[in-house]
Coordinates of C-alpha atoms in Angstrom, one line a residue:
M1 CA 11.9 33.9 -19.3
E2 CA 10.6 31.1 -21.6
K3 CA 13.2 32.0 -24.2
R4 CA 16.2 31.7 -22.0
E5 CA 18.3 28.7 -23.0
D6 CA 20.1 28.7 -19.6
L7 CA 16.9 28.5 -17.6
N8 CA 15.3 25.9 -19.8
S9 CA 18.4 23.7 -19.5
I10 CA 18.2 23.6 -15.7
L11 CA 14.5 23.8 -15.2
P12 CA 13.9 20.0 -15.4
F13 CA 16.2 19.7 -12.4
L14 CA 14.3 22.4 -10.3
P15 CA 11.1 22.1 -8.4
L16 CA 9.6 25.3 -9.9
F17 CA 7.2 25.8 -12.8
L18 CA 7.4 28.4 -15.6
R19 CA 4.4 30.0 -17.2
S20 CA 3.8 33.4 -18.8
S21 CA 7.4 34.4 -18.3
A22 CA 7.3 33.8 -14.5
L23 CA 8.6 31.1 -12.2
F24 CA 6.2 30.0 -9.5
W25 CA 5.3 27.3 -7.0
P26 CA 2.0 25.4 -7.5
S27 CA -0.7 26.7 -5.2
Q28 CA -0.8 23.7 -2.9
A29 CA 3.0 23.9 -2.4
L30 CA 2.8 27.6 -1.9
E31 CA 0.2 27.2 0.9
A32 CA 2.3 24.4 2.6
L33 CA 5.4 26.7 2.5
K34 CA 3.5 29.6 4.0
A35 CA 2.4 27.3 6.9
L36 CA 6.0 26.2 7.5
A37 CA 7.2 29.8 7.3
S38 CA 4.7 30.8 10.0
G39 CA 6.3 28.5 12.5
P40 CA 5.2 25.4 14.5
A41 CA 2.2 27.2 15.9
V42 CA 0.6 27.0 12.4
S43 CA 2.5 24.2 10.7
R44 CA 2.5 21.8 13.8
V45 CA 6.0 20.8 12.7
R46 CA 7.8 20.2 16.0
S47 CA 9.5 16.8 15.4
G48 CA 11.5 15.0 12.8
G49 CA 8.6 12.6 12.0
V50 CA 6.1 15.5 11.4
L51 CA 8.8 17.3 9.4
F52 CA 9.1 14.4 7.0
D53 CA 5.3 14.2 6.7
A54 CA 5.4 17.9 5.6
I55 CA 8.2 17.1 3.2
L56 CA 6.0 14.3 1.6
D57 CA 3.1 16.7 1.3
L58 CA 5.3 19.2 -0.5
R59 CA 6.6 16.6 -2.8
D60 CA 3.1 15.4 -3.5
S61 CA 2.1 19.0 -4.5
L62 CA 4.9 19.0 -7.0
G63 CA 4.0 15.7 -8.5
L64 CA 7.0 13.9 -6.9
S65 CA 6.5 10.3 -5.7
S66 CA 7.5 9.3 -2.2
G67 CA 8.8 6.1 -3.8
E68 CA 11.6 8.0 -5.3
L69 CA 13.2 8.7 -1.9
A70 CA 15.6 6.3 -0.3
P71 CA 14.1 3.6 2.1
R72 CA 14.4 4.6 5.7
T73 CA 14.5 8.3 5.0
A74 CA 11.5 8.9 7.3
S75 CA 13.1 7.1 10.2
G76 CA 16.4 9.0 9.5
Y77 CA 14.7 12.4 9.9
A78 CA 12.9 11.2 13.0
L79 CA 16.1 9.7 14.5
F80 CA 18.2 12.8 14.0
F81 CA 15.8 15.6 15.0
D82 CA 14.0 13.7 17.8
E83 CA 16.9 11.7 19.4
M84 CA 20.3 12.7 18.1
M85 CA 19.7 16.4 18.5
S86 CA 19.4 17.9 21.9
G87 CA 16.1 19.3 23.1
M88 CA 17.3 22.9 23.1
D89 CA 18.8 22.6 19.6
S90 CA 15.6 20.9 18.4
R91 CA 13.5 23.9 19.5
V92 CA 15.8 26.3 17.7
W93 CA 15.6 24.1 14.6
F94 CA 11.8 23.9 14.4
E95 CA 11.1 27.4 15.7
E96 CA 13.7 29.3 13.7
A97 CA 15.5 27.3 11.1
I98 CA 12.6 25.6 9.5
P99 CA 10.5 28.8 9.2
G100 CA 13.6 30.6 7.8
M101 CA 14.2 28.0 5.2
A102 CA 10.5 28.0 4.2
R103 CA 10.7 31.8 3.7
L104 CA 13.7 31.3 1.5
L105 CA 11.8 28.9 -0.6
L106 CA 8.9 31.2 -1.0
R107 CA 11.4 33.7 -2.4
L108 CA 13.1 31.2 -4.7
P109 CA 11.2 32.2 -7.8
S110 CA 12.0 35.9 -7.4
L111 CA 15.6 35.1 -6.3
L112 CA 16.1 33.2 -9.6
E113 CA 14.6 35.9 -11.7
A114 CA 16.8 38.5 -10.1
H115 CA 19.8 36.2 -10.5
Y116 CA 19.3 36.0 -14.3
L117 CA 19.0 39.8 -14.6
K118 CA 22.1 40.4 -12.5
S119 CA 24.2 37.8 -14.2
D120 CA 23.3 39.3 -17.6
E121 CA 24.2 42.8 -16.4
M122 CA 27.6 41.7 -15.0
F123 CA 28.7 39.2 -17.7
G124 CA 26.5 39.5 -20.7
E125 CA 23.3 37.7 -21.6
G126 CA 23.4 34.0 -20.9
K127 CA 27.1 34.0 -20.0
A128 CA 26.9 33.3 -16.2
G129 CA 23.3 32.4 -15.4
L130 CA 22.3 29.1 -13.6
R131 CA 22.2 26.4 -16.3
F132 CA 23.1 22.8 -16.9
M133 CA 26.8 22.5 -17.8
G134 CA 27.6 19.4 -19.7
P135 CA 30.9 17.9 -20.7
Q136 CA 33.1 20.0 -23.0
E137 CA 31.1 23.1 -22.2
P138 CA 33.4 25.7 -20.6
G139 CA 31.8 28.5 -18.8
L140 CA 30.8 30.2 -15.6
V141 CA 27.8 30.2 -13.2
F142 CA 27.8 33.2 -10.8
L143 CA 25.4 32.9 -7.8
N144 CA 24.8 34.9 -4.7
Q145 CA 24.9 33.2 -1.4
E146 CA 21.2 33.8 -0.7
L147 CA 20.1 31.9 -3.9
I148 CA 22.5 29.1 -2.9
A149 CA 20.9 28.9 0.5
A150 CA 17.5 28.6 -1.1
L151 CA 18.6 25.9 -3.4
L152 CA 20.2 24.0 -0.5
S153 CA 16.9 24.3 1.4
C154 CA 15.3 22.5 -1.5
A155 CA 17.8 19.7 -0.9
M156 CA 17.0 19.5 2.8
F157 CA 13.3 19.2 1.9
C158 CA 14.1 16.7 -0.9
L159 CA 12.3 18.8 -3.5
F160 CA 14.5 18.3 -6.5
P161 CA 13.0 16.0 -9.2
T162 CA 14.8 12.7 -9.7
R163 CA 13.0 10.9 -12.5
D164 CA 14.2 10.5 -16.1
R165 CA 17.9 10.9 -15.2
D166 CA 20.7 9.2 -17.0
A167 CA 24.5 9.0 -16.7
R168 CA 24.9 12.4 -18.4
C169 CA 22.9 14.1 -15.7
P170 CA 24.4 15.6 -12.5
P171 CA 24.1 13.6 -9.3
I172 CA 20.9 13.9 -7.2
V173 CA 21.3 16.5 -4.5
N174 CA 18.4 15.7 -2.2
F175 CA 19.4 14.8 1.3
D176 CA 17.3 11.6 1.6
V177 CA 20.1 9.1 1.2
L178 CA 22.2 10.9 3.8
F179 CA 19.3 10.8 6.3
A180 CA 18.4 7.2 5.4
S181 CA 21.9 6.1 6.3
L182 CA 21.4 7.2 9.9
N183 CA 20.8 4.5 12.5
R184 CA 21.7 4.1 16.1
N185 CA 24.4 1.5 15.5
G186 CA 25.7 2.8 12.2
K187 CA 28.6 5.0 11.1
H188 CA 28.9 8.0 13.4
S189 CA 30.5 10.0 10.5
Q190 CA 27.1 10.1 8.8
E191 CA 25.5 11.7 11.8
Q192 CA 28.4 14.2 11.9
K193 CA 27.9 15.1 8.2
V194 CA 24.2 15.9 9.0
R195 CA 25.3 18.0 11.9
C196 CA 27.5 20.1 9.6
L197 CA 24.6 20.7 7.2
V198 CA 22.1 21.5 10.0
H199 CA 24.6 24.0 11.5
Y200 CA 24.9 25.7 8.1
F201 CA 21.1 26.2 7.9
E202 CA 21.0 27.5 11.5
R203 CA 23.7 30.0 10.6
I204 CA 22.1 31.4 7.4
C205 CA 18.7 31.7 9.0
L206 CA 20.3 33.7 11.8
R207 CA 22.2 35.9 9.4
M208 CA 22.1 35.6 5.6
P209 CA 25.5 36.0 3.9
T210 CA 25.6 38.5 1.1
G211 CA 28.6 37.4 -1.1
Y212 CA 28.9 35.7 -4.4
V213 CA 30.2 32.3 -5.5
S214 CA 31.4 31.3 -9.0
F215 CA 31.5 27.8 -10.5
E216 CA 33.6 27.5 -13.6
R217 CA 33.9 24.5 -15.9
K218 CA 37.4 24.5 -17.3
V219 CA 38.3 22.6 -20.5
L220 CA 41.6 22.0 -22.3
P221 CA 40.6 21.7 -25.9
R222 CA 42.0 18.6 -27.6
E223 CA 42.3 20.4 -31.0
S224 CA 44.4 23.4 -31.7
S225 CA 42.7 26.7 -31.1
D226 CA 43.5 30.4 -31.2
H227 CA 41.4 31.0 -28.1
G228 CA 43.4 29.2 -25.4
V229 CA 45.9 26.5 -24.4
T230 CA 45.2 23.1 -25.8
Y231 CA 45.7 19.6 -24.3
P232 CA 49.5 19.1 -24.1
T233 CA 51.1 16.0 -25.6
A234 CA 53.9 14.0 -24.2
A235 CA 56.2 15.9 -26.6
N236 CA 55.0 19.2 -25.3
W237 CA 55.8 18.2 -21.7
S238 CA 59.2 16.8 -22.8
T239 CA 60.4 20.0 -24.5
S240 CA 59.0 22.5 -22.0
T241 CA 61.6 25.0 -20.8
V242 CA 59.5 26.5 -18.1
P243 CA 61.4 26.5 -14.8
L244 CA 60.0 24.6 -11.8
C245 CA 58.1 26.7 -9.3
S246 CA 58.8 27.0 -5.6
F247 CA 57.8 23.8 -3.7
E248 CA 57.3 23.7 0.0
V249 CA 56.6 20.5 2.0
F250 CA 54.3 20.5 5.1
S251 CA 54.2 17.3 7.2
S252 CA 51.3 18.6 9.2
G253 CA 48.3 20.9 8.7
L254 CA 45.3 20.8 6.3
I255 CA 44.8 22.3 2.9
E256 CA 41.6 24.1 4.0
D257 CA 43.5 25.8 6.8
Q258 CA 46.3 27.3 4.6
P259 CA 46.6 31.1 5.1
H260 CA 48.0 32.0 1.7
E261 CA 46.7 33.1 -1.7
A262 CA 46.4 29.7 -3.2
I263 CA 44.1 27.4 -5.1
E264 CA 43.0 24.6 -2.8
V265 CA 42.8 21.2 -4.5
D266 CA 39.7 19.1 -4.1
F267 CA 40.6 15.4 -4.6
A268 CA 37.5 15.0 -6.6
N269 CA 35.3 12.2 -8.0
E270 CA 34.5 12.6 -11.7
Y271 CA 31.0 13.6 -10.4
L272 CA 31.5 16.7 -8.4
G273 CA 31.0 16.0 -4.7
G274 CA 31.5 12.3 -4.9
G275 CA 29.8 10.5 -2.0
A276 CA 29.2 13.7 0.0
L277 CA 25.4 13.1 0.1
E278 CA 25.9 9.3 0.5
W279 CA 28.4 7.2 2.4
G280 CA 31.7 9.0 1.6
C281 CA 33.7 10.8 4.2
V282 CA 37.2 11.5 2.9
Q283 CA 38.8 14.6 1.6
E284 CA 36.2 15.8 -0.9
E285 CA 33.2 14.8 1.1
I286 CA 34.5 16.5 4.2
R287 CA 35.2 19.7 2.3
F288 CA 31.6 19.7 1.0
M289 CA 30.3 19.4 4.6
I290 CA 32.3 22.2 6.1
N291 CA 31.6 24.4 3.0
P292 CA 28.1 23.3 2.1
E293 CA 27.7 25.8 -0.7
L294 CA 29.9 23.5 -2.8
I295 CA 26.9 21.1 -2.9
V296 CA 25.0 23.4 -5.2
G297 CA 27.6 22.7 -8.0
M298 CA 26.4 19.1 -7.9
L299 CA 23.0 20.3 -9.2
F300 CA 24.2 21.6 -12.6
M301 CA 27.7 20.2 -13.2
A302 CA 27.8 17.0 -15.3
C303 CA 30.7 14.6 -14.7
M304 CA 34.2 15.7 -15.7
E305 CA 36.0 14.2 -18.6
D306 CA 39.8 13.7 -18.8
N307 CA 40.4 17.3 -20.1
E308 CA 38.2 19.1 -17.6
A309 CA 38.3 20.6 -14.1
I310 CA 35.9 22.6 -12.0
E311 CA 37.0 25.7 -10.2
I312 CA 34.9 27.3 -7.4
I313 CA 35.7 30.8 -6.0
G314 CA 33.9 32.5 -3.1
I315 CA 32.5 29.7 -0.9
E316 CA 32.3 30.3 2.9
R317 CA 33.3 27.9 5.5
F318 CA 30.8 27.3 8.4
S319 CA 32.1 24.4 10.5
C320 CA 35.1 23.2 12.4
F321 CA 35.9 19.5 12.4
M322 CA 38.3 16.9 13.4
G323 CA 39.1 13.4 12.2
Y324 CA 38.9 11.7 8.8
G325 CA 36.7 8.9 7.4
S326 CA 35.1 7.0 10.3
T327 CA 36.6 9.4 12.9
F328 CA 35.2 12.6 11.3
R329 CA 33.4 14.8 13.8
F330 CA 31.7 18.2 13.7
I331 CA 33.1 20.2 16.6
G332 CA 31.5 23.6 16.3
D333 CA 31.1 26.9 14.5
Y334 CA 33.7 28.4 12.1
L335 CA 33.8 32.2 11.3
D336 CA 35.3 32.7 7.9
N337 CA 37.4 35.8 7.7
K338 CA 38.7 35.5 4.2
P339 CA 38.6 38.9 2.4
Y340 CA 36.5 39.5 -0.7
D341 CA 37.6 40.2 -4.2
S342 CA 36.3 43.0 -6.5
V343 CA 33.1 41.1 -7.5
G344 CA 32.1 40.1 -3.9
R345 CA 33.6 36.6 -3.7
R346 CA 35.6 35.4 -0.7
K347 CA 39.2 34.7 -1.7
T348 CA 38.8 31.0 -1.3
R349 CA 39.6 29.2 -4.5
I350 CA 38.9 25.5 -4.8
V351 CA 39.6 23.4 -7.9
A352 CA 38.1 19.9 -8.3
I353 CA 40.2 17.5 -10.3
D354 CA 39.5 13.7 -10.5
A355 CA 42.4 11.3 -10.6
L356 CA 42.5 7.9 -12.2
C357 CA 40.9 5.3 -10.0
S358 CA 42.9 2.1 -9.3
P359 CA 45.3 2.9 -12.1
R360 CA 47.8 0.1 -11.1
M361 CA 50.6 -0.1 -13.7
W362 CA 48.8 2.1 -16.2
Q363 CA 49.8 5.1 -14.1
Y364 CA 53.4 4.5 -15.3
E365 CA 52.4 4.4 -19.0
V366 CA 53.1 7.6 -20.9
E367 CA 49.4 7.9 -21.6
G368 CA 48.6 7.7 -17.9
L369 CA 51.3 10.2 -17.0
V370 CA 49.9 12.6 -19.7
R371 CA 46.3 12.1 -18.5
E372 CA 47.1 12.9 -14.8
T373 CA 49.5 15.8 -15.5
N374 CA 47.0 17.4 -17.9
K375 CA 44.2 16.9 -15.5
A376 CA 46.1 18.8 -12.8
F377 CA 47.3 21.4 -15.4
C378 CA 43.7 22.1 -16.5
G379 CA 42.8 22.7 -12.9
F380 CA 45.8 24.9 -12.1
L381 CA 45.7 26.9 -15.4
D382 CA 44.1 30.4 -15.7
Q383 CA 43.3 30.4 -19.5
S384 CA 42.4 34.0 -19.5
M385 CA 45.7 35.1 -18.1
Y386 CA 48.1 32.4 -19.4
K387 CA 49.2 34.0 -22.7
C388 CA 50.0 37.3 -21.1
R389 CA 51.9 35.5 -18.3
L390 CA 53.8 33.3 -20.7
K391 CA 54.7 36.4 -22.7
W392 CA 56.0 38.0 -19.6
Y393 CA 58.0 34.9 -18.8
A394 CA 59.5 34.7 -22.3
N395 CA 60.4 38.4 -22.3
S396 CA 62.0 38.2 -18.8
S397 CA 64.0 35.1 -19.8
K398 CA 65.4 36.8 -22.8
Q399 CA 66.3 39.8 -20.7
E400 CA 68.1 37.6 -18.2
K401 CA 70.3 36.2 -20.9
S402 CA 71.4 39.7 -22.1
T403 CA 71.8 41.5 -18.8
E404 CA 72.9 41.0 -15.2
I405 CA 70.2 43.1 -13.6
S406 CA 68.1 41.8 -10.8
E407 CA 64.8 40.0 -11.3
N408 CA 62.7 42.8 -10.0
E409 CA 64.5 45.4 -12.2
N410 CA 64.1 43.1 -15.2
R411 CA 60.4 42.7 -14.6
S412 CA 59.9 46.4 -14.3
E413 CA 61.8 47.2 -17.4
V414 CA 60.3 44.5 -19.7
E415 CA 56.8 45.1 -18.6
G416 CA 57.0 48.8 -18.6
N417 CA 58.3 48.8 -22.2
S418 CA 56.5 45.9 -23.8
D419 CA 53.1 45.1 -22.5
S420 CA 51.2 47.1 -19.9
E421 CA 48.4 44.5 -19.9
S422 CA 50.8 41.8 -18.9
S423 CA 52.1 43.9 -16.1
Q424 CA 48.6 44.3 -14.7
V425 CA 48.1 40.5 -15.0
M426 CA 51.3 39.8 -13.1
D427 CA 50.4 42.3 -10.4
S428 CA 47.1 40.6 -9.7
Q429 CA 47.9 36.9 -10.3
D430 CA 51.5 36.5 -9.3
N431 CA 50.8 35.5 -5.7
V432 CA 48.2 32.8 -6.3
G433 CA 49.8 29.4 -5.8
I434 CA 48.6 25.9 -5.2
A435 CA 47.8 24.1 -1.9
T436 CA 47.5 20.4 -2.4
G437 CA 48.5 17.0 -1.1
N438 CA 48.1 13.3 -1.9
W439 CA 45.7 13.7 -4.8
G440 CA 44.7 10.4 -6.4
C441 CA 46.3 8.3 -3.6
G442 CA 44.6 6.5 -0.7
A443 CA 41.3 5.0 -1.9
F444 CA 42.1 5.9 -5.5
G445 CA 45.3 3.8 -5.4
G446 CA 47.8 6.2 -7.0
D447 CA 51.5 6.3 -6.3
P448 CA 52.1 9.2 -3.9
E449 CA 55.6 9.8 -5.2
I450 CA 54.5 10.1 -8.8
K451 CA 51.4 12.2 -7.9
S452 CA 53.5 14.7 -6.0
I453 CA 55.9 15.2 -8.9
I454 CA 53.0 15.4 -11.5
Q455 CA 51.4 18.2 -9.5
W456 CA 54.7 20.1 -9.3
L457 CA 55.0 19.8 -13.1
A458 CA 51.4 21.0 -13.7
A459 CA 51.7 24.0 -11.3
S460 CA 55.0 25.0 -12.8
Q461 CA 53.7 24.8 -16.4
A462 CA 50.6 26.8 -15.4
L463 CA 53.1 29.5 -14.2
R464 CA 51.9 29.3 -10.6
P465 CA 54.5 30.8 -8.2
F466 CA 54.4 28.0 -5.6
I467 CA 53.1 24.7 -4.4
H468 CA 52.4 24.1 -0.7
Y469 CA 52.3 20.3 -0.4
Y470 CA 50.6 18.7 2.6
T471 CA 51.7 15.1 3.1
F472 CA 49.2 14.2 5.8
G473 CA 51.9 12.0 7.3
E474 CA 52.1 9.7 4.3
A475 CA 55.0 7.4 4.9
A476 CA 55.9 7.1 1.2
L477 CA 56.6 10.8 1.1
H478 CA 59.1 11.0 4.0
R479 CA 61.9 11.8 1.5
L480 CA 59.9 14.4 -0.4
E481 CA 61.8 17.4 1.1
E482 CA 65.1 15.7 0.3
V483 CA 63.9 15.1 -3.3
R484 CA 62.7 18.7 -3.6
Q485 CA 66.1 20.1 -2.6
W486 CA 67.9 17.8 -4.9
I487 CA 65.8 18.7 -8.0
L488 CA 66.0 22.4 -7.3
L489 CA 69.8 22.2 -6.8
H490 CA 70.1 20.9 -10.4
G491 CA 68.0 23.8 -11.8
W492 CA 65.8 21.5 -13.8
T493 CA 63.0 22.7 -16.1
V494 CA 59.6 21.2 -16.4
G495 CA 60.8 19.2 -19.4
D496 CA 63.9 17.9 -17.6
L497 CA 61.8 16.6 -14.7
W498 CA 59.2 15.2 -17.0
N499 CA 61.8 13.2 -18.9
M500 CA 63.2 11.8 -15.7
L501 CA 59.7 10.7 -14.7
V502 CA 59.1 9.0 -18.0
E503 CA 62.5 7.3 -17.9
Y504 CA 61.7 5.9 -14.4
S505 CA 58.2 4.9 -15.4
D506 CA 59.6 3.0 -18.4
Q507 CA 62.0 1.1 -16.2
R508 CA 59.2 0.4 -13.7
L509 CA 57.0 -1.0 -16.5
N510 CA 59.8 -3.2 -17.8
R511 CA 60.7 -4.4 -14.3
K512 CA 64.2 -2.9 -14.5
T513 CA 63.5 -1.2 -11.2
H514 CA 61.2 -2.1 -8.3
V515 CA 62.0 0.9 -6.0
G516 CA 60.0 4.1 -5.8
F517 CA 60.7 7.2 -7.9
F518 CA 62.4 9.0 -5.0
A519 CA 64.9 6.2 -4.3
W520 CA 65.5 5.8 -8.0
L521 CA 66.2 9.5 -8.5
L522 CA 68.4 10.3 -5.5
P523 CA 72.1 9.3 -5.7

């Protein structure tokens, strides 16, 4: 184990020690975890205050200072578990959940060792094991849900080391700041976020899920490469002949509730998770609360650069909710019935893409348009399949020019005669579209009209079959359906629409127009 580069890269961020090719807990921490695993009759942990004392003892056994935790963390644990939680729920928490989490932590060393063996067996040595993933390092981490639950238990017990961290490191995933933010007269949304997390732990201690989750860092190389698609320039977008994909507008509904085969967009911070474990409670943070397994990605994913995105496949949803921001509320259990794929992941696909923050007029500059369109394109693109799918598209386009046969007949003939691999790709990927909404708007300050068109361009160029766009009642998008129909009526390509967007943006920058893109475009 000492020679594993993947393990050595993540070990400074874990509470375990490595010696003689084995991961282990220090003896004092081991005894403390055994006491917690035996239940309150042995551990005496029956209240939030005593639980936090046990957490401090665990941290001390690992050489972690109590001074590294947020002020008021102790009062936050006591307030939630002793006052905000009902008596019956509190008994379940201390008699079942805490011992269950402690048993998970006792198994963490063996779970990690088994994980590295399994990932090597499935993907090749060092290809998908848990590791620190820095900027410009494309790759995959493949975890089972039990290991994720054990790592999240470390976060609940605030056991992850926090010293000697710089801007290059991932964010801290201990829950101390979240609990420290609780107070009787404070933001109720913070209490509701904790309720989502507590519900997750109660669920996994009752019945441990057995699936897998993958976290992929996706990179669009800036320099030409034979191994994949590179970072497109403005000229590339301007000359694209790819047709626009289907675009459907939904004035109500939520991305996470969409029933189709689609990549669901996380309106992300450059640091995955944003303020999920702090004060944030908007789109990304809410998603991380109802799907807590997403939090694990914060442990090993460094911040995203302009040509990067993070895709997560397989996470399970555990909570129902209502509201947004200050009105967010946990309202109960959610049973996730999404089917599994061939490697044991639920067919829930999420892509985290971070938009420009407060871009003002720069969002209309060509460089700003390229940055945002490429960011979405990176998230929507499947590099491994793209060349085959593009080849299929090119072949089918040629065939359409020379014959009058139907689209289905054309696909069958071209694929059957030219590239059986492409045929298999299209069979498996053709139905996976994009579910998104007002990415980069709201708190980020982006223009909703521009952002909706940018995502349409990116999805089309990535050869996705459709976009389902959820407007969330945004007033600026009340004409989006009218614009969609007008654009499709003209049969524009990606290049055509891009050029219109650039022309409008140039006029906006030079103060030749002061209206929105939709009003400018429509006759």
